[in-house]
Amino acid sequence: MAQRVLTGYRPTGKLHLGHLHGNLLRMIELQEQAECFFFIADWHALTTDYQDPSRLRTYTEEMVLDWLAAGLDPQKVALYRQSDLPEVAEFQLYLSMITPLGWLERVPSFKEQQEQLRGREIATHGFLGYPVLQAADILIVRADSVPVGEDQLPHLELTREIVRRFNYLYGETFAEPQSLLSPSPRIPGTDGRKMSKSYGNHISLADPPEEIRRKVLSMVTDPARRTRKDPGDPEKCSVFELHKVYNPDRLEEIAGNCRSAGWGCVECKEVLAERISGSLQSFRKRRRELEEVPGIAWKVLEDGLRRTRPLAKEVLAEVRRRMGVD
Ligand code: TRP
Ligand code: SF4
């Protein structure tokens, strides 16, 4: 049973369906069951985007508004911004002393991102230390559960290795945090790849209905359906993958209409767009109401910080004591 839960989001702007089904729905559930700390990982964003920080603040604010509109309740969870919690930075320094270089070079995202983000100089100290910073995020509040997507598992494993090493060197101090992998469906973007802002294939939670419709109509489908009369195979179509999430009770009908060419892809997509739009209606309403309240995102972050900081200070004081710098 989860007791203290923590997770962070890099501020990349508005949240999209990939976030929602990836772990946001789970986070909304967890706020009822556990003590939750959810934060904006703006230092992590800087490790790859330090050359253009101009939108960091806007992205942070947008993400917080989306969190609130989606149903995270600042009375129940502490929402804060990483860069407002200097204890994390100092803690990362200590953890970096005990983390062997080889562990960091072995983390898959280190090499992958070097290749994906070509053109950006990210062979930096900061980027190599990305997982150490993440370990500091987690341990600064002694989180025992971390809801993340599968891509984050190597980082979580590294946090556990760091815990073992810390405990071995300085005595039993931290428990090993566990990852909370929610059984989330794959959410394809409009081009069929995993939905991600960096691919530009995303549907944002705040998109107006016309925009959702436009994006769904642009989705790739089974390439065998070249004309309206060609039958299709729903299992080869990313529109159908989204129907599995949004129309689970109509799957047979939808698959049948695809295989018999009873529906054209446009009809099939209209049904999906309608459904996605409808499911986000109250989100859009709450989002608009929140936008009317000046500075609400920053107030919420300030309040979350106030609740997190004493705990962070306590943990850091213990680390300093253990490492002889008290
Ligand atoms: N690396 C995570 C991501 O890219 C974000 C993150 C930073 C995080 N610190 C964390 C997630 C601590 C969980 C716990 O999504
Ligand atoms: Fe995909 Fe629907 Fe077209 Fe079939 S009818 S190929 S499921 S969009």
PDB file of N, CA and C in Angstrom, residues 5-9 15-30 38 67 72 146-152 180-185 187:
ATOM      1  N   VAL A   5       3.793   9.228  -1.800  1.00  0.00           N
ATOM      2  CA  VAL A   5       3.933   9.111  -3.246  1.00  0.00           C
ATOM      3  C   VAL A   5       4.520  10.403  -3.798  1.00  0.00           C
ATOM      4  N   LEU A   6       5.457  10.260  -4.709  1.00  0.00           N
ATOM      5  CA  LEU A   6       6.019  11.444  -5.345  1.00  0.00           C
ATOM      6  C   LEU A   6       6.197  11.188  -6.833  1.00  0.00           C
ATOM      7  N   THR A   7       5.884  12.206  -7.630  1.00  0.00           N
ATOM      8  CA  THR A   7       6.300  12.138  -9.023  1.00  0.00           C
ATOM      9  C   THR A   7       6.491  13.541  -9.573  1.00  0.00           C
ATOM     10  N   GLY A   8       7.283  13.641 -10.633  1.00  0.00           N
ATOM     11  CA  GLY A   8       7.580  14.944 -11.230  1.00  0.00           C
ATOM     12  C   GLY A   8       7.302  14.935 -12.715  1.00  0.00           C
ATOM     13  N   TYR A   9       6.937  16.109 -13.233  1.00  0.00           N
ATOM     14  CA  TYR A   9       6.723  16.286 -14.672  1.00  0.00           C
ATOM     15  C   TYR A   9       7.679  17.369 -15.159  1.00  0.00           C
ATOM     16  N   LEU A  15      -0.683  19.750 -20.908  1.00  0.00           N
ATOM     17  CA  LEU A  15      -0.756  18.287 -20.808  1.00  0.00           C
ATOM     18  C   LEU A  15      -1.565  17.728 -21.969  1.00  0.00           C
ATOM     19  N   HIS A  16      -1.213  16.492 -22.363  1.00  0.00           N
ATOM     20  CA  HIS A  16      -1.959  15.865 -23.463  1.00  0.00           C
ATOM     21  C   HIS A  16      -2.500  14.503 -23.027  1.00  0.00           C
ATOM     22  N   LEU A  17      -3.179  13.841 -23.967  1.00  0.00           N
ATOM     23  CA  LEU A  17      -3.814  12.561 -23.620  1.00  0.00           C
ATOM     24  C   LEU A  17      -2.796  11.514 -23.149  1.00  0.00           C
ATOM     25  N   GLY A  18      -1.580  11.608 -23.653  1.00  0.00           N
ATOM     26  CA  GLY A  18      -0.533  10.679 -23.212  1.00  0.00           C
ATOM     27  C   GLY A  18      -0.264  10.817 -21.717  1.00  0.00           C
ATOM     28  N   HIS A  19      -0.211  12.061 -21.236  1.00  0.00           N
ATOM     29  CA  HIS A  19      -0.030  12.281 -19.791  1.00  0.00           C
ATOM     30  C   HIS A  19      -1.224  11.724 -19.015  1.00  0.00           C
ATOM     31  N   LEU A  20      -2.422  12.063 -19.535  1.00  0.00           N
ATOM     32  CA  LEU A  20      -3.642  11.718 -18.801  1.00  0.00           C
ATOM     33  C   LEU A  20      -3.710  10.213 -18.532  1.00  0.00           C
ATOM     34  N   HIS A  21      -3.535   9.421 -19.594  1.00  0.00           N
ATOM     35  CA  HIS A  21      -3.664   7.972 -19.429  1.00  0.00           C
ATOM     36  C   HIS A  21      -2.375   7.347 -18.918  1.00  0.00           C
ATOM     37  N   GLY A  22      -1.264   8.022 -19.132  1.00  0.00           N
ATOM     38  CA  GLY A  22       0.024   7.506 -18.662  1.00  0.00           C
ATOM     39  C   GLY A  22       0.055   7.404 -17.157  1.00  0.00           C
ATOM     40  N   ASN A  23      -0.135   8.518 -16.450  1.00  0.00           N
ATOM     41  CA  ASN A  23      -0.270   8.377 -14.999  1.00  0.00           C
ATOM     42  C   ASN A  23      -1.071   9.462 -14.292  1.00  0.00           C
ATOM     43  N   LEU A  24      -1.576  10.444 -15.032  1.00  0.00           N
ATOM     44  CA  LEU A  24      -2.330  11.498 -14.348  1.00  0.00           C
ATOM     45  C   LEU A  24      -3.612  10.955 -13.704  1.00  0.00           C
ATOM     46  N   LEU A  25      -4.316  10.080 -14.410  1.00  0.00           N
ATOM     47  CA  LEU A  25      -5.539   9.513 -13.821  1.00  0.00           C
ATOM     48  C   LEU A  25      -5.196   8.772 -12.533  1.00  0.00           C
ATOM     49  N   ARG A  26      -4.073   8.076 -12.568  1.00  0.00           N
ATOM     50  CA  ARG A  26      -3.616   7.355 -11.380  1.00  0.00           C
ATOM     51  C   ARG A  26      -3.270   8.313 -10.240  1.00  0.00           C
ATOM     52  N   MET A  27      -2.632   9.426 -10.586  1.00  0.00           N
ATOM     53  CA  MET A  27      -2.270  10.405  -9.561  1.00  0.00           C
ATOM     54  C   MET A  27      -3.525  10.977  -8.894  1.00  0.00           C
ATOM     55  N   ILE A  28      -4.556  11.186  -9.709  1.00  0.00           N
ATOM     56  CA  ILE A  28      -5.808  11.738  -9.183  1.00  0.00           C
ATOM     57  C   ILE A  28      -6.437  10.753  -8.186  1.00  0.00           C
ATOM     58  N   GLU A  29      -6.329   9.467  -8.507  1.00  0.00           N
ATOM     59  CA  GLU A  29      -6.812   8.442  -7.569  1.00  0.00           C
ATOM     60  C   GLU A  29      -5.974   8.409  -6.299  1.00  0.00           C
ATOM     61  N   LEU A  30      -4.664   8.470  -6.494  1.00  0.00           N
ATOM     62  CA  LEU A  30      -3.747   8.323  -5.352  1.00  0.00           C
ATOM     63  C   LEU A  30      -3.899   9.442  -4.325  1.00  0.00           C
ATOM     64  N   PHE A  38       3.626  16.136  -5.811  1.00  0.00           N
ATOM     65  CA  PHE A  38       3.772  16.179  -7.262  1.00  0.00           C
ATOM     66  C   PHE A  38       4.431  17.509  -7.616  1.00  0.00           C
ATOM     67  N   TRP A  67      -3.098  20.473 -14.339  1.00  0.00           N
ATOM     68  CA  TRP A  67      -3.194  19.539 -13.201  1.00  0.00           C
ATOM     69  C   TRP A  67      -4.456  19.821 -12.391  1.00  0.00           C
ATOM     70  N   LEU A  72      -6.490  17.369  -9.768  1.00  0.00           N
ATOM     71  CA  LEU A  72      -5.605  17.331  -8.605  1.00  0.00           C
ATOM     72  C   LEU A  72      -6.043  18.445  -7.659  1.00  0.00           C
ATOM     73  N   VAL A 146       6.626   5.708  -6.433  1.00  0.00           N
ATOM     74  CA  VAL A 146       6.819   6.687  -7.494  1.00  0.00           C
ATOM     75  C   VAL A 146       6.046   6.246  -8.742  1.00  0.00           C
ATOM     76  N   PRO A 147       4.891   6.866  -9.008  1.00  0.00           N
ATOM     77  CA  PRO A 147       4.138   6.495 -10.214  1.00  0.00           C
ATOM     78  C   PRO A 147       4.819   7.069 -11.455  1.00  0.00           C
ATOM     79  N   VAL A 148       5.274   6.195 -12.316  1.00  0.00           N
ATOM     80  CA  VAL A 148       5.972   6.638 -13.533  1.00  0.00           C
ATOM     81  C   VAL A 148       5.616   5.723 -14.689  1.00  0.00           C
ATOM     82  N   GLY A 149       5.967   6.154 -15.868  1.00  0.00           N
ATOM     83  CA  GLY A 149       5.846   5.305 -17.059  1.00  0.00           C
ATOM     84  C   GLY A 149       7.057   4.387 -17.156  1.00  0.00           C
ATOM     85  N   GLU A 150       6.931   3.422 -18.048  1.00  0.00           N
ATOM     86  CA  GLU A 150       7.965   2.406 -18.190  1.00  0.00           C
ATOM     87  C   GLU A 150       9.341   2.989 -18.511  1.00  0.00           C
ATOM     88  N   ASP A 151       9.330   4.087 -19.271  1.00  0.00           N
ATOM     89  CA  ASP A 151      10.606   4.688 -19.680  1.00  0.00           C
ATOM     90  C   ASP A 151      11.426   5.174 -18.487  1.00  0.00           C
ATOM     91  N   GLN A 152      10.764   5.331 -17.339  1.00  0.00           N
ATOM     92  CA  GLN A 152      11.470   5.849 -16.164  1.00  0.00           C
ATOM     93  C   GLN A 152      12.026   4.748 -15.259  1.00  0.00           C
ATOM     94  N   LEU A 180       5.532   2.686  -9.122  1.00  0.00           N
ATOM     95  CA  LEU A 180       4.124   2.308  -9.269  1.00  0.00           C
ATOM     96  C   LEU A 180       3.809   2.391 -10.750  1.00  0.00           C
ATOM     97  N   LEU A 181       3.892   1.250 -11.412  1.00  0.00           N
ATOM     98  CA  LEU A 181       3.611   1.230 -12.855  1.00  0.00           C
ATOM     99  C   LEU A 181       2.123   1.022 -13.036  1.00  0.00           C
ATOM    100  N   SER A 182       1.427   2.024 -13.567  1.00  0.00           N
ATOM    101  CA  SER A 182      -0.006   1.791 -13.769  1.00  0.00           C
ATOM    102  C   SER A 182      -0.174   1.033 -15.077  1.00  0.00           C
ATOM    103  N   PRO A 183      -1.137   0.132 -15.123  1.00  0.00           N
ATOM    104  CA  PRO A 183      -1.360  -0.619 -16.357  1.00  0.00           C
ATOM    105  C   PRO A 183      -2.038   0.283 -17.378  1.00  0.00           C
ATOM    106  N   SER A 184      -1.249   1.183 -17.963  1.00  0.00           N
ATOM    107  CA  SER A 184      -1.867   2.175 -18.846  1.00  0.00           C
ATOM    108  C   SER A 184      -1.773   1.722 -20.299  1.00  0.00           C
ATOM    109  N   PRO A 185      -2.806   2.045 -21.069  1.00  0.00           N
ATOM    110  CA  PRO A 185      -2.793   1.686 -22.488  1.00  0.00           C
ATOM    111  C   PRO A 185      -1.776   2.542 -23.223  1.00  0.00           C
ATOM    112  N   ILE A 187      -0.909   5.176 -25.812  1.00  0.00           N
ATOM    113  CA  ILE A 187      -1.685   6.229 -26.463  1.00  0.00           C
ATOM    114  C   ILE A 187      -0.918   6.698 -27.693  1.00  0.00           C
TER     115      ILE A 187
END
